[in-house]
C-alpha positions as a Markdown table, in Angstrom:
| # | Residue | x | y | z |
|---|---|---|---|---|
| 1 | Met | 31.4 | -170.6 | -14.0 |
| 2 | Ala | 32.5 | -174.4 | -13.8 |
| 3 | Lys | 36.0 | -174.7 | -13.0 |
| 4 | Asp | 38.5 | -176.8 | -15.4 |
| 5 | Pro | 39.2 | -180.2 | -14.3 |
| 6 | Val | 42.6 | -181.1 | -12.5 |
| 7 | Arg | 44.6 | -183.6 | -13.4 |
| 8 | Val | 45.5 | -186.0 | -10.5 |
| 9 | Leu | 48.2 | -188.5 | -10.6 |
| 10 | Val | 48.2 | -191.6 | -8.3 |
| 11 | Thr | 51.1 | -194.2 | -8.6 |
| 12 | Gly | 50.7 | -197.3 | -6.9 |
| 13 | Ala | 46.9 | -197.0 | -7.6 |
| 14 | Ala | 45.9 | -200.6 | -7.3 |
| 15 | Gly | 47.4 | -200.8 | -4.0 |
| 16 | Gln | 46.0 | -200.3 | -0.7 |
| 17 | Ile | 46.8 | -196.7 | -0.1 |
| 18 | Gly | 45.7 | -196.2 | -3.8 |
| 19 | Tyr | 42.3 | -198.0 | -3.1 |
| 20 | Ala | 41.7 | -195.6 | -0.2 |
| 21 | Leu | 42.9 | -192.6 | -1.8 |
| 22 | Val | 41.2 | -192.4 | -5.3 |
| 23 | Pro | 37.7 | -192.3 | -4.0 |
| 24 | Met | 38.7 | -189.5 | -1.4 |
| 25 | Ile | 39.9 | -187.6 | -4.4 |
| 26 | Ala | 37.0 | -188.3 | -6.6 |
| 27 | Arg | 34.6 | -187.3 | -3.8 |
| 28 | Gly | 36.5 | -183.8 | -3.7 |
| 29 | Val | 38.3 | -184.5 | -0.1 |
| 30 | Met | 41.6 | -183.3 | -1.8 |
| 31 | Leu | 40.6 | -180.4 | -3.7 |
| 32 | Gly | 37.5 | -179.3 | -2.7 |
| 33 | Pro | 33.8 | -179.8 | -3.1 |
| 34 | Asp | 33.4 | -177.7 | -6.4 |
| 35 | Gln | 36.9 | -178.8 | -8.2 |
| 36 | Pro | 36.3 | -181.6 | -11.1 |
| 37 | Val | 39.1 | -184.1 | -11.3 |
| 38 | Ile | 40.5 | -186.4 | -13.8 |
| 39 | Leu | 42.2 | -189.1 | -12.5 |
| 40 | His | 45.5 | -190.6 | -13.6 |
| 41 | Met | 46.5 | -194.2 | -12.1 |
| 42 | Leu | 49.7 | -195.6 | -12.5 |
| 43 | Asp | 50.7 | -199.3 | -11.8 |
| 44 | Ile | 53.0 | -202.0 | -12.4 |
| 45 | Pro | 52.2 | -204.3 | -15.1 |
| 46 | Pro | 51.4 | -207.3 | -12.8 |
| 47 | Ala | 48.9 | -205.0 | -11.3 |
| 48 | Ala | 47.2 | -204.1 | -14.5 |
| 49 | Glu | 44.1 | -206.4 | -14.1 |
| 50 | Ala | 43.5 | -204.9 | -10.5 |
| 51 | Leu | 43.7 | -201.4 | -11.6 |
| 52 | Asn | 41.4 | -201.8 | -14.5 |
| 53 | Gly | 39.2 | -203.3 | -11.4 |
| 54 | Val | 40.0 | -200.1 | -9.6 |
| 55 | Lys | 38.7 | -198.0 | -12.7 |
| 56 | Met | 35.5 | -200.0 | -13.2 |
| 57 | Glu | 34.7 | -199.4 | -9.5 |
| 58 | Leu | 35.4 | -195.5 | -10.0 |
| 59 | Val | 32.7 | -195.8 | -12.9 |
| 60 | Asp | 30.3 | -197.7 | -10.8 |
| 61 | Ala | 30.7 | -195.2 | -8.0 |
| 62 | Ala | 29.2 | -192.3 | -10.3 |
| 63 | Phe | 31.1 | -189.6 | -8.8 |
| 64 | Pro | 29.8 | -186.0 | -9.7 |
| 65 | Leu | 33.3 | -184.4 | -9.8 |
| 66 | Leu | 35.1 | -187.3 | -11.6 |
| 67 | Lys | 35.5 | -186.1 | -15.2 |
| 68 | Gly | 37.7 | -188.7 | -16.4 |
| 69 | Val | 40.1 | -191.8 | -15.7 |
| 70 | Val | 43.3 | -192.8 | -17.1 |
| 71 | Ala | 44.4 | -196.4 | -15.8 |
| 72 | Thr | 47.9 | -197.3 | -17.3 |
| 73 | Thr | 51.2 | -199.1 | -16.8 |
| 74 | Asp | 52.7 | -196.7 | -19.0 |
| 75 | Ala | 54.4 | -193.7 | -16.9 |
| 76 | Val | 54.5 | -191.2 | -19.7 |
| 77 | Glu | 50.9 | -191.8 | -20.3 |
| 78 | Ala | 50.3 | -191.4 | -16.7 |
| 79 | Cys | 52.3 | -188.5 | -16.0 |
| 80 | Thr | 51.1 | -186.5 | -19.3 |
| 81 | Gly | 49.3 | -183.3 | -18.2 |
| 82 | Val | 49.1 | -184.0 | -14.6 |
| 83 | Asn | 48.7 | -180.9 | -12.0 |
| 84 | Val | 49.1 | -182.8 | -8.8 |
| 85 | Ala | 51.2 | -186.1 | -8.7 |
| 86 | Val | 51.0 | -188.2 | -5.7 |
| 87 | Met | 53.6 | -190.9 | -5.4 |
| 88 | Val | 52.2 | -193.8 | -3.5 |
| 89 | Gly | 53.9 | -196.5 | -5.7 |
| 90 | Gly | 57.1 | -198.1 | -4.3 |
| 91 | Phe | 58.3 | -201.4 | -2.9 |
| 92 | Pro | 56.2 | -202.0 | 0.2 |
| 93 | Arg | 57.5 | -202.1 | 3.7 |
| 94 | Lys | 56.7 | -205.5 | 5.4 |
| 95 | Glu | 56.4 | -206.6 | 9.0 |
| 96 | Gly | 60.1 | -206.3 | 10.5 |
| 97 | Met | 61.5 | -204.4 | 7.6 |
| 98 | Glu | 62.9 | -200.7 | 8.5 |
| 99 | Arg | 62.5 | -198.0 | 5.7 |
| 100 | Lys | 66.1 | -198.4 | 5.0 |
| 101 | Asp | 65.8 | -201.9 | 3.8 |
| 102 | Val | 63.3 | -200.9 | 1.1 |
| 103 | Met | 65.5 | -197.8 | 0.0 |
| 104 | Ala | 67.6 | -199.4 | -2.7 |
| 105 | Lys | 64.5 | -200.9 | -4.6 |
| 106 | Asn | 62.9 | -197.7 | -4.6 |
| 107 | Val | 65.7 | -195.7 | -6.6 |
| 108 | Ser | 65.3 | -197.3 | -9.9 |
| 109 | Ile | 61.6 | -196.5 | -9.6 |
| 110 | Tyr | 61.7 | -193.0 | -8.9 |
| 111 | Lys | 64.3 | -192.6 | -11.3 |
| 112 | Ser | 61.9 | -193.6 | -14.2 |
| 113 | Gln | 59.1 | -191.6 | -12.8 |
| 114 | Ala | 60.7 | -188.6 | -12.3 |
| 115 | Ser | 61.9 | -188.4 | -15.6 |
| 116 | Ala | 58.2 | -189.1 | -16.8 |
| 117 | Leu | 56.9 | -186.2 | -14.8 |
| 118 | Glu | 59.7 | -183.8 | -15.5 |
| 119 | Gln | 59.3 | -184.1 | -19.5 |
| 120 | His | 55.2 | -184.8 | -19.5 |
| 121 | Ala | 53.6 | -183.2 | -16.4 |
| 122 | Ala | 51.8 | -180.0 | -16.6 |
| 123 | Pro | 53.9 | -176.8 | -15.7 |
| 124 | Asn | 54.1 | -176.1 | -11.8 |
| 125 | Cys | 53.0 | -179.7 | -11.1 |
| 126 | Lys | 52.7 | -180.3 | -7.4 |
| 127 | Val | 54.2 | -183.6 | -6.3 |
| 128 | Leu | 53.7 | -185.5 | -2.9 |
| 129 | Val | 55.8 | -188.5 | -2.3 |
| 130 | Val | 54.0 | -190.9 | -0.1 |
| 131 | Ala | 55.8 | -194.1 | -0.7 |
| 132 | Asn | 58.5 | -194.9 | 2.1 |
| 133 | Pro | 61.4 | -194.0 | 2.6 |
| 134 | Ala | 59.4 | -190.9 | 1.8 |
| 135 | Asn | 62.1 | -188.2 | 2.4 |
| 136 | Thr | 64.7 | -190.1 | 0.5 |
| 137 | Asn | 62.2 | -191.0 | -2.4 |
| 138 | Ala | 61.6 | -187.3 | -2.8 |
| 139 | Leu | 65.0 | -186.5 | -2.9 |
| 140 | Ile | 65.7 | -189.2 | -5.4 |
| 141 | Leu | 62.9 | -187.6 | -7.6 |
| 142 | Lys | 64.3 | -184.3 | -7.3 |
| 143 | Glu | 67.6 | -185.1 | -8.2 |
| 144 | Phe | 66.4 | -187.0 | -11.3 |
| 145 | Ala | 64.0 | -184.2 | -12.3 |
| 146 | Pro | 66.1 | -181.0 | -12.0 |
| 147 | Ser | 63.9 | -178.8 | -14.0 |
| 148 | Ile | 60.8 | -179.2 | -11.4 |
| 149 | Pro | 61.1 | -176.6 | -8.9 |
| 150 | Ala | 62.6 | -177.8 | -5.7 |
| 151 | Lys | 59.3 | -176.4 | -4.1 |
| 152 | Asn | 57.0 | -178.4 | -5.8 |
| 153 | Ile | 58.6 | -181.6 | -4.6 |
| 154 | Thr | 57.4 | -182.6 | -0.9 |
| 155 | Cys | 56.8 | -185.6 | 1.0 |
| 156 | Leu | 54.2 | -186.6 | 3.5 |
| 157 | Thr | 54.6 | -186.0 | 7.2 |
| 158 | Arg | 51.0 | -185.1 | 7.6 |
| 159 | Leu | 50.2 | -188.5 | 8.8 |
| 160 | Asp | 52.4 | -188.3 | 11.4 |
| 161 | His | 51.4 | -184.6 | 12.3 |
| 162 | Asn | 47.7 | -186.1 | 12.6 |
| 163 | Arg | 48.7 | -189.2 | 14.7 |
| 164 | Ala | 50.2 | -186.3 | 17.1 |
| 165 | Leu | 47.0 | -184.4 | 17.0 |
| 166 | Gly | 45.1 | -187.8 | 17.6 |
| 167 | Gln | 47.2 | -188.7 | 20.6 |
| 168 | Ile | 46.6 | -185.4 | 22.3 |
| 169 | Ser | 42.9 | -185.5 | 21.4 |
| 170 | Glu | 42.6 | -188.9 | 23.1 |
| 171 | Arg | 44.6 | -188.0 | 26.1 |
| 172 | Leu | 42.6 | -184.8 | 27.0 |
| 173 | Gly | 39.3 | -186.2 | 25.7 |
| 174 | Val | 39.0 | -183.3 | 23.5 |
| 175 | Gln | 37.9 | -183.2 | 19.6 |
| 176 | Val | 40.8 | -183.5 | 17.4 |
| 177 | Ser | 39.7 | -180.5 | 15.4 |
| 178 | Asp | 40.2 | -178.5 | 18.5 |
| 179 | Val | 43.8 | -179.4 | 18.7 |
| 180 | Lys | 46.4 | -177.4 | 16.3 |
| 181 | Asn | 50.1 | -176.6 | 15.6 |
| 182 | Ala | 51.5 | -179.9 | 16.5 |
| 183 | Ile | 55.0 | -179.9 | 14.5 |
| 184 | Ile | 56.7 | -182.9 | 13.3 |
| 185 | Trp | 60.5 | -182.3 | 12.8 |
| 186 | Gly | 62.9 | -184.4 | 10.5 |
| 187 | Asn | 62.3 | -187.6 | 8.6 |
| 188 | His | 58.9 | -189.6 | 8.2 |
| 189 | Ser | 60.4 | -192.5 | 10.0 |
| 190 | Ser | 61.2 | -193.5 | 13.7 |
| 191 | Thr | 63.8 | -190.7 | 14.0 |
| 192 | Gln | 60.9 | -187.9 | 13.5 |
| 193 | Tyr | 60.7 | -185.6 | 16.5 |
| 194 | Pro | 57.0 | -184.8 | 17.4 |
| 195 | Asp | 56.9 | -181.5 | 18.9 |
| 196 | Val | 53.9 | -180.2 | 21.0 |
| 197 | Asn | 55.5 | -177.3 | 22.4 |
| 198 | His | 53.6 | -174.8 | 20.3 |
| 199 | Ala | 50.4 | -176.9 | 20.0 |
| 200 | Thr | 47.1 | -175.8 | 21.4 |
| 201 | Val | 43.8 | -176.7 | 22.2 |
| 202 | Lys | 40.6 | -174.7 | 21.7 |
| 203 | Thr | 38.6 | -174.4 | 25.0 |
| 204 | Pro | 35.6 | -172.5 | 26.3 |
| 205 | Ala | 38.1 | -170.3 | 28.0 |
| 206 | Gly | 40.2 | -169.8 | 24.7 |
| 207 | Glu | 43.2 | -171.2 | 23.3 |
| 208 | Lys | 45.4 | -173.1 | 25.8 |
| 209 | Pro | 48.9 | -174.6 | 25.5 |
| 210 | Val | 48.7 | -178.4 | 25.1 |
| 211 | Arg | 51.6 | -178.9 | 27.7 |
| 212 | Glu | 49.7 | -176.9 | 30.4 |
| 213 | Leu | 46.4 | -179.0 | 29.9 |
| 214 | Val | 48.2 | -182.4 | 29.7 |
| 215 | Ala | 50.2 | -181.3 | 32.8 |
| 216 | Asp | 52.2 | -184.4 | 32.5 |
| 217 | Asp | 55.9 | -183.8 | 30.9 |
| 218 | Ala | 56.9 | -187.2 | 31.5 |
| 219 | Trp | 54.3 | -188.7 | 29.3 |
| 220 | Leu | 54.7 | -185.8 | 26.6 |
| 221 | Asn | 58.4 | -186.3 | 26.4 |
| 222 | Gly | 58.5 | -189.9 | 26.6 |
| 223 | Glu | 55.2 | -192.1 | 25.8 |
| 224 | Phe | 53.6 | -189.7 | 23.4 |
| 225 | Ile | 56.8 | -189.1 | 21.3 |
| 226 | Ser | 57.7 | -193.0 | 21.1 |
| 227 | Thr | 53.9 | -193.8 | 20.2 |
| 228 | Val | 53.9 | -191.0 | 17.4 |
| 229 | Gln | 57.2 | -192.2 | 16.2 |
| 230 | Gln | 56.3 | -196.0 | 16.3 |
| 231 | Arg | 52.2 | -195.8 | 15.2 |
| 232 | Gly | 53.3 | -197.1 | 11.5 |
| 233 | Ala | 54.8 | -200.4 | 13.0 |
| 234 | Ala | 52.0 | -200.8 | 15.6 |
| 235 | Ile | 49.3 | -200.5 | 12.9 |
| 236 | Ile | 51.3 | -203.2 | 10.7 |
| 237 | Lys | 51.3 | -205.4 | 13.9 |
| 238 | Ala | 47.6 | -205.2 | 14.3 |
| 239 | Arg | 46.2 | -205.1 | 10.7 |
| 240 | Lys | 49.5 | -207.4 | 9.0 |
| 241 | Leu | 49.2 | -204.5 | 6.6 |
| 242 | Ser | 50.6 | -200.8 | 6.6 |
| 243 | Ser | 48.4 | -197.8 | 7.1 |
| 244 | Ala | 46.3 | -197.1 | 4.3 |
| 245 | Leu | 43.0 | -195.0 | 5.0 |
| 246 | Ser | 45.1 | -192.7 | 7.6 |
| 247 | Ala | 47.8 | -192.4 | 4.9 |
| 248 | Ala | 45.4 | -191.3 | 2.1 |
| 249 | Ser | 43.6 | -189.3 | 4.4 |
| 250 | Ser | 46.6 | -187.4 | 5.5 |
| 251 | Ala | 47.7 | -187.1 | 1.9 |
| 252 | Cys | 44.6 | -185.3 | 1.0 |
| 253 | Asp | 45.2 | -182.9 | 3.8 |
| 254 | His | 48.4 | -182.3 | 2.6 |
| 255 | Ile | 47.6 | -181.6 | -0.9 |
| 256 | Arg | 44.5 | -179.6 | 0.2 |
| 257 | Asp | 46.0 | -177.2 | 2.3 |
| 258 | Trp | 48.8 | -176.9 | 0.0 |
| 259 | Val | 46.5 | -175.7 | -2.8 |
| 260 | Leu | 43.8 | -174.0 | -1.1 |
| 261 | Gly | 45.4 | -172.7 | 2.0 |
| 262 | Thr | 45.9 | -173.5 | 5.7 |
| 263 | Pro | 43.5 | -171.5 | 8.1 |
| 264 | Glu | 44.9 | -168.3 | 9.7 |
| 265 | Gly | 46.8 | -169.3 | 12.9 |
| 266 | Thr | 47.3 | -172.6 | 11.8 |
| 267 | Phe | 50.6 | -174.5 | 10.9 |
| 268 | Val | 50.9 | -177.7 | 9.5 |
| 269 | Ser | 53.8 | -180.4 | 8.9 |
| 270 | Met | 55.2 | -180.8 | 5.4 |
| 271 | Gly | 58.5 | -182.7 | 4.3 |
| 272 | Val | 59.9 | -180.1 | 1.9 |
| 273 | Tyr | 63.2 | -178.9 | 0.4 |
| 274 | Ser | 65.2 | -177.4 | 3.4 |
| 275 | Asp | 66.6 | -173.9 | 2.6 |
| 276 | Gly | 68.7 | -173.7 | 5.7 |
| 277 | Ser | 66.3 | -172.8 | 8.3 |
| 278 | Tyr | 66.6 | -173.9 | 11.8 |
| 279 | Asn | 70.2 | -174.8 | 10.8 |
| 280 | Val | 69.0 | -177.8 | 8.8 |
| 281 | Pro | 71.3 | -178.3 | 6.0 |
| 282 | Ala | 70.0 | -176.8 | 2.7 |
| 283 | Gly | 68.9 | -179.3 | 0.1 |
| 284 | Leu | 67.7 | -181.8 | 2.5 |
| 285 | Ile | 64.0 | -182.9 | 2.3 |
| 286 | Tyr | 63.2 | -182.5 | 6.0 |
| 287 | Ser | 59.8 | -182.0 | 7.7 |
| 288 | Phe | 58.9 | -178.3 | 9.1 |
| 289 | Pro | 56.0 | -176.4 | 10.3 |
| 290 | Val | 54.8 | -174.6 | 7.4 |
| 291 | Thr | 51.8 | -172.2 | 6.3 |
| 292 | Cys | 50.4 | -172.3 | 2.8 |
| 293 | Lys | 49.0 | -169.6 | 0.7 |
| 294 | Asn | 48.2 | -168.9 | -3.1 |
| 295 | Gly | 49.3 | -172.5 | -3.6 |
| 296 | Glu | 52.8 | -171.9 | -1.8 |
| 297 | Trp | 54.3 | -173.1 | 1.4 |
| 298 | Ser | 56.5 | -171.0 | 3.7 |
| 299 | Ile | 58.3 | -172.5 | 6.4 |
| 300 | Val | 57.3 | -171.0 | 10.0 |
| 301 | Gln | 60.3 | -168.8 | 11.1 |
| 302 | Gly | 59.3 | -168.5 | 14.8 |
| 303 | Glu | 58.9 | -164.6 | 14.7 |
| 304 | Gly | 60.2 | -163.4 | 18.2 |
| 305 | Gly | 61.5 | -166.9 | 18.9 |
| 306 | Asp | 58.1 | -168.5 | 19.2 |
| 307 | Ile | 59.7 | -171.6 | 17.7 |
| 308 | Ser | 62.8 | -172.9 | 19.2 |
| 309 | Val | 64.5 | -176.1 | 18.4 |
| 310 | Ala | 66.8 | -176.9 | 21.2 |
| 311 | His | 66.9 | -180.7 | 20.3 |
| 312 | Leu | 68.1 | -180.3 | 17.1 |
């Protein structure tokens, strides 16, 4: 039986992350190779012509899974009936800007989009906020869309999580797919805490702790952490543009694991509404280690004290 199409909203779709993201969604990277999709793309009126150009390219690419495209500057039209919303649109961070500099400009954007999602999205719509400051924008969206369940509003820290896996993979000369269970705690910003104390690497002799294999605590406690924390700024310095390809890919990973589930024995990092776990105040949007099953995320509670967070 063919599956019914899933409607996926991408805001800021004419921007560089959007341009990297929509073909991934249309190709099945986000929701699976057998899941048809209808793309809803939203951007601001000055970007309408560019947005139409993206729509033309989506048609030209003849993606078999892509069953329709809505390209609009109207938030209500964009949000109507969507099952997944990826909020990429926001005031962009430029070289020399901290996330707090863009915060005020994003409040009004997220206020109006929250209202449109609350009133017009499909029931149980899953929301992922990518635009920085991501944790704050997710909290603004939650505050202005009180009828959307708190568990359905998340923010992207999977990019930081994947950056951590990438750094370990490069350091040890192993495949990144053999590294798992890094944790990003906290905020998607330079204040995050990348934690490899529970991370492992698959070796011919079985799974081994990252800390044991790296055997260099000074690097793991110093340069590794600062590299992951500052990677976004390093990419802006190198490209004169912020991370797009990696952000888009990580957004697909986040939604795919949330919808389809995490592999047994693997946890990932998601910015979610805190329930008070690890003494993080309830109600904050905070990055935790999570597992996902049946479309729901759960914070890993570290049974038997497996996960300790002395730094918090």
